[in-house]
Amino acid sequence: MTKVIFVACLFFPVLLFAQAKKPQPKARAKTGSLTTVSIDRGKTVYSQFCLSCHQADGSGVPNMNPPLIKTKWVLGPKTVLIQQVLKGSQGKVEIDGDTFHNTMPAQAQLTDQQIADVLSFVRNSFGNKASMVTPAEVKVVRAKTK
Ligand code: HEC
């Protein structure tokens, strides 16, 4: 009997410890703010429609696809950035002395929400820190871009 109690005493703290170490739901899930939700969705849009060219870490491909790290497009006026996605562009882009030649196809098939999400993701990833883009902002630019 004493042996049982001894073993119980030995394991009880271990059990408590194991319980405490159970993975807690992520803090962000608790807040579940619109901001993090939009950025999370944006990551998925990015993987599908941008990653192949701009790469998982936003560093782009030398001489071809420009990086999305602290460029004047990414951090600059949102109108220009939204237009870049809606209309695409081709020709030549110069960033920090490096030039990039390739075509970025227009991504106008994406919804206002998807564009807002992906740009909010880009503006808050890869070391970037900038304000969110809202679907309403995309809508305004889309109406003017047509
Ligand atoms: C087929 C490859 C390709 C895809 C897909 C693509 N891009 Fe681009 N992107 C480019 C190229 C090439 C340029 C430079 C175009 C030029 O020379 O005008 C560019 C330029 C940009 C720029 C402005 C320059 C800079 O680096 O800051 C931004 C911002 C951008 N892309 C964001 C995106 C986003 C967001 C997506 C997904 C919705 C996307 N791109 C999808 C190839 C691509």
XYZ file of N, CA and C and ligand atoms in Angstrom:
481
model
N 0.835 -1.206 0.000
C 0.000 0.000 0.000
C 0.871 1.258 0.000
N 1.823 1.290 0.890
C 2.707 2.467 0.954
C 3.410 2.668 -0.389
N 3.645 1.535 -0.990
C 4.335 1.613 -2.287
C 3.456 2.331 -3.318
N 2.147 2.003 -3.263
C 1.204 2.630 -4.199
C 1.167 4.128 -3.964
N 1.080 4.507 -2.674
C 1.024 5.939 -2.354
C 2.312 6.615 -2.819
N 3.400 5.925 -2.587
C 4.699 6.493 -2.995
C 4.716 6.752 -4.510
N 4.249 5.745 -5.261
C 4.246 5.871 -6.724
C 3.295 6.989 -7.149
N 2.138 7.057 -6.470
C 1.157 8.095 -6.802
C 1.765 9.474 -6.574
N 2.452 9.616 -5.430
C 3.064 10.901 -5.104
C 4.108 11.274 -6.149
N 4.737 10.251 -6.654
C 5.806 10.494 -7.628
C 5.234 10.971 -8.959
N 4.086 10.367 -9.326
C 3.548 10.653 -10.660
C 2.617 11.845 -10.716
N 2.003 12.164 -9.582
C 1.049 13.261 -9.608
C 1.679 14.564 -10.126
N 2.831 14.944 -9.568
C 3.453 16.191 -10.083
C 3.795 16.083 -11.554
N 4.191 14.875 -11.967
C 4.543 14.686 -13.370
C 3.318 14.939 -14.246
N 2.167 14.411 -13.771
C 0.925 14.600 -14.523
C 0.572 16.074 -14.609
N 0.702 16.759 -13.460
C 0.396 18.191 -13.427
C 1.264 18.937 -14.426
N 2.538 18.549 -14.423
C 3.502 19.202 -15.295
C 3.123 18.990 -16.752
N 2.768 17.720 -17.063
C 2.400 17.381 -18.437
C 1.188 18.203 -18.857
N 0.255 18.354 -17.937
C -0.956 19.123 -18.205
C -0.594 20.576 -18.551
N 0.312 21.124 -17.721
C 0.689 22.522 -17.906
C 1.395 22.736 -19.236
N 2.056 21.681 -19.689
C 2.837 21.840 -20.918
C 2.039 21.620 -22.193
N 0.773 21.212 -22.002
C -0.075 21.007 -23.195
C -0.068 22.280 -24.014
N 0.039 22.157 -25.321
C 0.093 23.386 -26.139
C -1.147 24.237 -25.937
N -0.934 25.485 -25.638
C -2.046 26.409 -25.461
C -2.478 26.887 -26.847
N -3.766 27.156 -26.992
C -4.177 27.730 -28.270
C -3.414 29.034 -28.503
N -3.052 29.279 -29.736
C -2.236 30.448 -30.022
C -2.885 31.730 -29.523
N -2.058 32.608 -29.005
C -2.560 33.855 -28.447
C -3.381 34.621 -29.481
N -2.911 34.544 -30.730
C -3.593 35.348 -31.751
C -5.007 34.852 -31.999
N -5.211 33.523 -31.784
C -6.543 32.990 -31.968
C -7.489 33.606 -30.946
N -6.927 33.895 -29.756
C -7.743 34.466 -28.697
C -8.197 35.874 -29.086
N -7.244 36.675 -29.546
C -7.621 38.028 -29.950
C -8.422 37.964 -31.248
N -7.979 37.077 -32.179
C -8.683 36.897 -33.442
C -9.011 38.213 -34.127
N -8.118 39.185 -34.043
C -8.428 40.505 -34.587
C -8.551 40.435 -36.100
N -9.295 41.353 -36.639
C -9.492 41.404 -38.082
C -8.163 41.507 -38.796
N -7.221 42.219 -38.168
C -5.918 42.419 -38.776
C -5.199 41.101 -39.003
N -5.070 40.297 -37.953
C -4.330 39.042 -38.110
C -5.078 38.081 -39.016
N -6.392 38.108 -38.967
C -7.182 37.215 -39.817
C -6.942 37.560 -41.286
N -6.943 38.857 -41.578
C -6.721 39.296 -42.959
C -5.313 38.930 -43.421
N -4.330 39.128 -42.556
C -2.948 38.803 -42.922
C -2.794 37.299 -43.138
N -3.441 36.509 -42.304
C -3.387 35.046 -42.475
C -3.979 34.628 -43.817
N -5.126 35.206 -44.136
C -5.745 34.881 -45.436
C -4.842 35.340 -46.574
N -4.215 36.501 -46.373
C -3.341 37.056 -47.399
C -2.178 36.146 -47.704
N -1.721 35.444 -46.687
C -0.603 34.526 -46.879
C -0.994 33.422 -47.863
N -2.227 32.956 -47.747
C -2.719 31.920 -48.656
C -2.817 32.460 -50.077
N -3.340 33.678 -50.224
C -3.441 34.291 -51.550
C -2.037 34.441 -52.132
N -1.114 34.882 -51.298
C 0.271 35.074 -51.742
C 0.857 33.758 -52.273
N 0.656 32.671 -51.521
C 1.210 31.376 -51.937
C 0.679 30.975 -53.302
N -0.568 31.319 -53.546
C -1.209 30.898 -54.787
C -0.867 31.797 -55.971
N -0.771 33.098 -55.751
C -0.706 34.023 -56.883
C 0.565 34.868 -56.979
N 1.413 34.836 -55.988
C 2.586 35.711 -56.033
C 3.892 34.957 -55.771
N 3.798 33.920 -54.956
C 5.005 33.241 -54.474
C 5.912 32.719 -55.581
N 5.304 32.197 -56.650
C 6.117 31.584 -57.704
C 7.114 32.579 -58.276
N 6.758 33.841 -58.303
C 7.674 34.850 -58.837
C 8.441 35.580 -57.737
N 7.727 35.996 -56.703
C 8.383 36.841 -55.691
C 9.007 36.028 -54.546
N 8.807 34.709 -54.575
C 9.418 33.770 -53.627
C 8.823 33.844 -52.209
N 8.997 32.742 -51.493
C 8.376 32.600 -50.176
C 8.830 33.679 -49.193
N 10.080 34.113 -49.350
C 10.588 35.129 -48.417
C 10.534 36.538 -49.014
N 9.852 36.674 -50.147
C 9.693 37.996 -50.763
C 10.962 38.540 -51.398
N 11.964 37.691 -51.568
C 13.249 38.199 -52.058
C 13.326 38.258 -53.585
N 12.305 37.715 -54.275
C 12.285 37.779 -55.728
C 13.313 36.874 -56.381
N 13.542 37.103 -57.666
C 14.514 36.319 -58.435
C 15.443 37.300 -59.146
N 16.750 37.173 -58.932
C 17.698 38.133 -59.506
C 17.463 38.364 -61.000
N 17.529 39.607 -61.419
C 17.366 40.038 -62.817
C 15.951 39.860 -63.372
N 15.105 39.120 -62.683
C 13.760 38.875 -63.226
C 12.667 39.518 -62.381
N 12.406 38.928 -61.219
C 11.286 39.397 -60.407
C 11.796 40.174 -59.192
N 11.357 41.404 -59.042
C 11.895 42.238 -57.960
C 11.475 41.745 -56.578
N 12.261 42.064 -55.575
C 11.899 41.708 -54.201
C 10.723 42.553 -53.707
N 10.065 42.072 -52.659
C 8.972 42.834 -52.043
C 9.389 43.259 -50.641
N 10.664 43.543 -50.499
C 11.185 43.888 -49.176
C 11.505 45.383 -49.123
N 10.687 46.100 -48.405
C 10.886 47.533 -48.173
C 11.076 48.339 -49.458
N 10.397 47.946 -50.531
C 10.492 48.746 -51.753
C 9.518 49.915 -51.651
N 9.709 50.912 -52.545
C 8.826 52.077 -52.482
C 7.401 51.726 -52.903
N 7.247 50.622 -53.660
C 5.895 50.179 -54.039
C 5.200 49.544 -52.841
N 5.941 48.662 -52.178
C 5.329 47.926 -51.067
C 4.973 48.870 -49.917
N 5.889 49.767 -49.597
C 5.656 50.640 -48.445
C 5.043 51.984 -48.837
N 5.007 52.261 -50.152
C 4.532 53.574 -50.610
C 3.021 53.692 -50.673
N 2.546 54.653 -51.482
C 1.104 54.912 -51.582
C 0.338 53.656 -51.968
N -0.731 53.394 -51.243
C -1.474 52.152 -51.471
C -2.109 52.123 -52.850
N -2.480 53.295 -53.376
C -3.099 53.347 -54.703
C -2.184 52.713 -55.746
N -0.913 53.086 -55.704
C 0.064 52.564 -56.671
C 0.219 51.052 -56.495
N 0.276 50.628 -55.264
C 0.466 49.207 -54.956
C -0.733 48.383 -55.433
N -1.922 48.891 -55.170
C -3.141 48.186 -55.593
C -3.181 48.112 -57.125
N -2.810 49.218 -57.760
C -2.771 49.237 -59.225
C -1.797 48.209 -59.782
N -0.675 48.051 -59.102
C 0.328 47.081 -59.543
C -0.284 45.687 -59.636
N -1.110 45.339 -58.659
C -1.741 44.020 -58.664
C -2.859 43.955 -59.704
N -3.658 45.012 -59.806
C -4.784 45.013 -60.735
C -4.333 45.015 -62.198
N -3.287 45.773 -62.472
C -2.873 45.954 -63.871
C -1.612 45.198 -64.257
N -0.820 44.797 -63.255
C 0.470 44.204 -63.560
C 1.369 45.244 -64.200
N 2.503 44.829 -64.694
C 3.371 45.770 -65.398
C 4.473 44.989 -66.103
N 5.129 45.663 -67.018
C 6.263 45.027 -67.667
C 7.260 46.097 -68.057
N 8.459 45.667 -68.307
C 9.486 46.637 -68.652
C 10.660 46.433 -67.737
N 10.910 47.437 -66.954
C 12.123 47.397 -66.142
C 11.842 48.065 -64.803
N 12.256 47.425 -63.756
C 12.126 48.016 -62.430
C 13.515 48.064 -61.824
N 13.843 49.171 -61.209
C 15.151 49.270 -60.561
C 14.968 49.441 -59.058
N 15.628 48.569 -58.321
C 15.552 48.642 -56.859
C 16.961 48.538 -56.294
N 17.380 49.558 -55.580
C 18.711 49.586 -54.956
C 19.824 49.218 -55.948
N 19.727 49.741 -57.171
C 20.794 49.520 -58.144
C 20.673 48.223 -58.929
N 19.745 47.342 -58.544
C 19.539 46.107 -59.315
C 18.363 46.313 -60.257
N 18.480 45.776 -61.473
C 17.343 45.894 -62.396
C 16.681 44.542 -62.598
N 15.374 44.618 -62.834
C 14.570 43.415 -63.006
C 13.754 43.537 -64.278
N 13.888 42.548 -65.152
C 13.140 42.529 -66.414
C 12.262 41.300 -66.425
N 10.992 41.494 -66.434
C 10.061 40.381 -66.608
C 8.668 40.990 -66.668
N 7.684 40.166 -66.904
C 6.313 40.679 -66.951
C 5.570 40.210 -65.715
N 4.898 41.154 -65.082
C 3.987 40.748 -64.010
C 2.580 40.803 -64.578
N 1.915 39.637 -64.658
C 0.566 39.625 -65.218
C -0.420 40.325 -64.292
N -1.437 40.953 -64.868
C -2.483 41.574 -64.056
C -3.180 40.498 -63.222
N -3.565 40.872 -62.016
C -4.231 39.906 -61.136
C -5.635 40.404 -60.805
N -6.290 40.984 -61.821
C -7.589 41.620 -61.591
C -8.700 40.618 -61.283
N -8.410 39.341 -61.510
C -9.430 38.324 -61.205
C -9.606 38.136 -59.698
N -8.631 38.586 -58.934
C -8.752 38.481 -57.476
C -9.833 39.447 -56.974
N -10.523 39.059 -55.919
C -11.569 39.925 -55.366
C -10.924 41.073 -54.581
N -11.726 42.094 -54.294
C -11.230 43.224 -53.487
C -10.667 42.707 -52.165
N -11.384 41.747 -51.577
C -10.945 41.197 -50.291
C -9.606 40.473 -50.436
N -9.455 39.679 -51.496
C -8.201 38.937 -51.692
C -7.022 39.890 -51.892
N -7.254 40.949 -52.660
C -6.164 41.903 -52.896
C -5.827 42.643 -51.605
N -6.862 43.028 -50.864
C -6.624 43.698 -49.580
C -5.827 42.774 -48.655
N -6.230 41.507 -48.613
C -5.555 40.548 -47.735
C -4.103 40.333 -48.154
N -3.877 40.121 -49.447
C -2.518 39.798 -49.884
C -1.600 41.008 -49.703
N -2.124 42.206 -49.948
C -1.265 43.385 -49.786
C -1.036 43.696 -48.305
N -2.024 43.415 -47.481
C -1.819 43.591 -46.035
C -0.764 42.601 -45.548
N -0.822 41.390 -46.108
C 0.192 40.384 -45.760
C 1.579 40.859 -46.185
N 1.695 41.302 -47.446
C 3.007 41.724 -47.960
C 3.533 42.918 -47.164
N 2.647 43.864 -46.850
C 3.079 45.069 -46.129
C 3.447 44.788 -44.670
N 3.128 43.570 -44.204
C 3.474 43.218 -42.831
C 4.242 41.902 -42.750
N 4.997 41.593 -43.806
C 5.854 40.401 -43.820
C 7.204 40.794 -44.399
N 8.114 39.859 -44.439
C 9.434 40.058 -45.051
C 10.165 41.260 -44.447
N 9.854 41.597 -43.200
C 10.497 42.754 -42.565
C 9.779 44.063 -42.845
N 8.684 44.018 -43.618
C 7.920 45.243 -43.876
C 6.986 45.541 -42.717
N 6.740 46.825 -42.512
C 5.747 47.208 -41.507
C 5.007 48.424 -42.047
N 3.770 48.211 -42.439
C 2.978 49.327 -42.974
C 1.506 49.048 -42.703
N 0.689 50.074 -42.925
C -0.731 49.950 -42.599
C -1.419 48.910 -43.482
N -2.560 48.468 -43.008
C -3.346 47.470 -43.725
C -3.978 48.087 -44.967
N -4.329 47.223 -45.912
C -5.092 47.646 -47.083
C -6.498 47.076 -46.908
N -7.509 47.891 -47.134
C -8.887 47.421 -46.949
C -9.548 47.152 -48.301
N -10.573 46.278 -48.302
C -11.304 46.003 -49.541
C -11.901 47.292 -50.127
N -12.325 48.205 -49.260
C -12.914 49.468 -49.735
C -11.891 50.258 -50.547
N -10.638 50.251 -50.086
C -9.582 50.968 -50.816
C -9.349 50.333 -52.187
N -9.376 49.003 -52.224
C -9.177 48.299 -53.498
C -10.321 48.634 -54.448
N -11.533 48.665 -53.901
C -12.721 48.938 -54.705
C -12.600 50.294 -55.402
N -12.174 51.304 -54.655
C -12.035 52.654 -55.208
C -11.027 52.652 -56.354
N -9.857 52.007 -56.125
C -8.819 51.987 -57.164
C -9.298 51.193 -58.370
N -10.003 50.095 -58.131
C -10.478 49.271 -59.243
C -11.445 50.071 -60.123
N -12.314 50.819 -59.480
C -13.296 51.610 -60.226
C -12.590 52.636 -61.113
N -11.503 53.213 -60.595
C -10.769 54.219 -61.369
C -9.873 53.586 -62.416
N -9.481 52.346 -62.207
C -8.507 51.681 -63.082
C -9.158 51.141 -64.344
N -10.457 50.844 -64.234
C -11.141 50.217 -65.381
C -11.077 51.063 -66.638
C 4.742 35.981 -63.228
C 5.498 36.530 -62.136
C 4.812 37.436 -61.148
C 3.694 37.188 -60.393
C 2.805 35.960 -60.389
C 3.507 38.359 -59.543
N 4.498 39.268 -59.801
Fe 4.727 41.076 -58.920
N 6.189 41.557 -60.209
C 6.713 40.717 -61.162
C 7.630 41.458 -62.017
C 8.416 40.888 -63.173
C 7.607 42.774 -61.560
C 8.344 43.963 -62.192
C 7.541 44.338 -63.427
C 8.068 45.501 -64.204
O 9.209 45.452 -64.635
O 7.289 46.475 -64.397
C 6.724 42.803 -60.395
C 6.506 43.906 -59.614
C 5.771 43.900 -58.442
C 5.713 44.998 -57.501
C 6.407 46.355 -57.622
C 7.912 46.242 -57.507
C 8.368 45.790 -56.139
O 9.119 44.804 -56.114
O 8.004 46.376 -55.126
C 4.888 44.588 -56.483
C 4.521 45.361 -55.249
C 4.423 43.253 -56.818
N 4.987 42.858 -58.005
C 3.543 42.506 -56.046
C 2.974 41.307 -56.463
C 1.884 40.642 -55.778
C 1.269 41.097 -54.472
C 1.573 39.533 -56.502
C 0.476 38.527 -56.242
C -0.871 39.029 -56.165
C 2.480 39.491 -57.633
N 3.308 40.587 -57.578
C 2.501 38.489 -58.610
C 6.410 39.372 -61.316
C 5.298 38.751 -60.766
